[in-house]
Amino acid sequence: MQGDKSYATGRRKTAIARVWVKPGTGKIVINHQPMSEYFRRQTLGLIVRQPLELLDVKDSFDISALVDGGGWSGQAGAIQLALARCLVQFNEGDRKSLRKEGYLTRDSRCVERKKYGKKKARKSFQFSKR
């Protein structure tokens, strides 16, 4: 952490989020847009805000995020991970509670590749005995 600002990276599926956190009034900006404008579904906004609500610091930090790749859900998960990492840089004592809720764990699940001789990753073509 340099000065009063912290930076962290978060990944989920194929999305990569870079997040900067500084003390402020609770403003969240994603890709130069307010969060409510960028994420049109409220559930995605809730996912992003979960680490802040756990620590009860919703109105204490200004958050700026640049996110690329993936879909809406992956991007929200990537921002959540990066935000949790930034909050730990501000207060190392919060690590235990964030870890317990799973906000500091990278979700490594991603799409399985398609195999040859198959329709998709695991689905086969219809089998006919006769």
Coordinates of C-alpha atoms in Angstrom, one line a residue:
M1 CA 0.0 0.0 0.0
Q2 CA 1.4 3.4 -1.0
G3 CA 0.2 6.2 1.2
D4 CA -3.5 6.2 1.8
K5 CA -4.4 4.2 -1.4
S6 CA -4.3 0.4 -2.0
Y7 CA -4.3 -1.6 -5.2
A8 CA -5.1 -5.3 -5.8
T9 CA -6.0 -7.6 -8.7
G10 CA -8.8 -10.2 -8.7
R11 CA -9.6 -12.9 -11.2
R12 CA -12.7 -15.1 -11.7
K13 CA -13.4 -17.3 -14.8
T14 CA -11.9 -15.2 -17.6
A15 CA -12.4 -11.8 -15.9
I16 CA -9.6 -9.7 -14.5
A17 CA -10.3 -6.8 -12.2
R18 CA -7.9 -4.1 -11.0
V19 CA -9.2 -2.2 -8.0
W20 CA -8.0 0.9 -6.2
V21 CA -9.3 1.8 -2.8
K22 CA -8.9 5.1 -0.9
P23 CA -10.6 6.6 2.1
G24 CA -13.7 8.5 1.0
T25 CA -17.5 8.6 1.0
G26 CA -18.5 5.2 -0.4
K27 CA -18.5 6.0 -4.1
I28 CA -17.9 2.9 -6.4
V29 CA -16.8 3.5 -10.0
I30 CA -16.3 0.6 -12.4
N31 CA -14.8 1.2 -15.8
H32 CA -15.4 5.0 -15.4
Q33 CA -19.1 4.5 -14.7
P34 CA -21.1 4.4 -11.5
M35 CA -21.7 0.8 -10.3
S36 CA -25.5 1.1 -10.7
E37 CA -25.0 2.0 -14.3
Y38 CA -22.3 -0.6 -15.1
F39 CA -24.0 -3.5 -13.4
R40 CA -27.7 -3.3 -14.3
R41 CA -28.7 -6.2 -12.1
Q42 CA -28.8 -5.4 -8.4
T43 CA -27.5 -8.8 -7.4
L44 CA -24.2 -8.1 -9.0
G45 CA -23.8 -4.9 -7.0
L46 CA -24.6 -6.9 -3.9
I47 CA -21.8 -9.3 -4.7
V48 CA -19.3 -6.5 -5.1
R49 CA -20.4 -4.8 -1.8
Q50 CA -20.3 -8.0 0.3
P51 CA -16.8 -7.5 1.8
L52 CA -17.6 -3.8 2.7
E53 CA -20.8 -4.9 4.4
L54 CA -19.1 -7.6 6.3
L55 CA -16.6 -5.1 7.8
D56 CA -19.3 -2.4 8.1
V57 CA -17.2 0.2 6.1
K58 CA -19.7 0.9 3.2
D59 CA -19.3 4.7 3.5
S60 CA -15.6 4.8 4.4
F61 CA -13.9 4.1 1.1
D62 CA -14.0 5.2 -2.5
I63 CA -13.5 2.4 -4.9
S64 CA -12.3 2.6 -8.5
A65 CA -12.2 -0.6 -10.6
L66 CA -11.1 -1.4 -14.1
V67 CA -12.4 -4.8 -15.2
D68 CA -11.9 -6.7 -18.5
G69 CA -12.9 -10.1 -19.9
G70 CA -15.5 -12.6 -18.9
G71 CA -19.2 -11.9 -18.3
W72 CA -21.1 -9.9 -15.7
S73 CA -21.0 -12.6 -13.0
G74 CA -17.3 -13.3 -13.5
Q75 CA -16.5 -9.6 -13.4
A76 CA -18.5 -9.0 -10.2
G77 CA -16.6 -12.0 -8.6
A78 CA -13.2 -10.6 -9.7
I79 CA -14.0 -7.2 -8.3
Q80 CA -15.1 -8.7 -5.0
L81 CA -11.8 -10.6 -4.6
A82 CA -9.7 -7.6 -5.5
L83 CA -11.7 -5.4 -3.1
A84 CA -11.3 -7.9 -0.2
R85 CA -7.5 -7.9 -0.9
C86 CA -7.4 -4.1 -0.8
L87 CA -9.3 -4.0 2.5
V88 CA -6.8 -6.4 4.0
Q89 CA -4.0 -4.0 3.0
F90 CA -5.7 -1.2 5.0
N91 CA -6.3 -3.3 8.1
E92 CA -4.5 -6.6 8.5
G93 CA -6.9 -7.5 11.4
D94 CA -9.7 -7.9 8.9
R95 CA -8.0 -10.8 7.2
K96 CA -9.4 -13.5 9.5
S97 CA -13.1 -12.5 9.0
L98 CA -12.7 -12.0 5.3
R99 CA -11.0 -15.4 5.0
K100 CA -13.7 -17.1 7.1
E101 CA -16.4 -15.8 4.7
G102 CA -14.4 -16.9 1.7
Y103 CA -13.8 -13.5 0.1
L104 CA -10.0 -14.0 -0.1
T105 CA -10.2 -17.3 -1.9
R106 CA -9.7 -17.3 -5.6
D107 CA -12.5 -19.3 -7.3
S108 CA -10.5 -21.4 -9.7
R109 CA -13.5 -23.0 -11.6
C110 CA -13.5 -22.2 -15.3
V111 CA -15.0 -23.7 -18.5
E112 CA -13.8 -27.2 -19.3
R113 CA -12.3 -27.5 -22.8
K114 CA -14.1 -29.4 -25.6
K115 CA -12.7 -32.9 -26.3
Y116 CA -12.4 -34.4 -29.8
G117 CA -15.1 -37.0 -30.7
K118 CA -17.5 -35.3 -28.3
K119 CA -20.3 -32.8 -28.9
K120 CA -19.1 -30.6 -26.0
A121 CA -16.7 -31.1 -23.1
R122 CA -18.5 -34.2 -21.9
K123 CA -21.7 -34.6 -23.9
S124 CA -21.5 -37.4 -26.5
F125 CA -23.3 -37.9 -29.8
Q126 CA -26.4 -40.1 -29.6
F127 CA -25.4 -43.8 -29.5
S128 CA -27.3 -46.2 -31.7
K129 CA -26.7 -49.9 -31.2
R130 CA -28.4 -50.9 -34.4

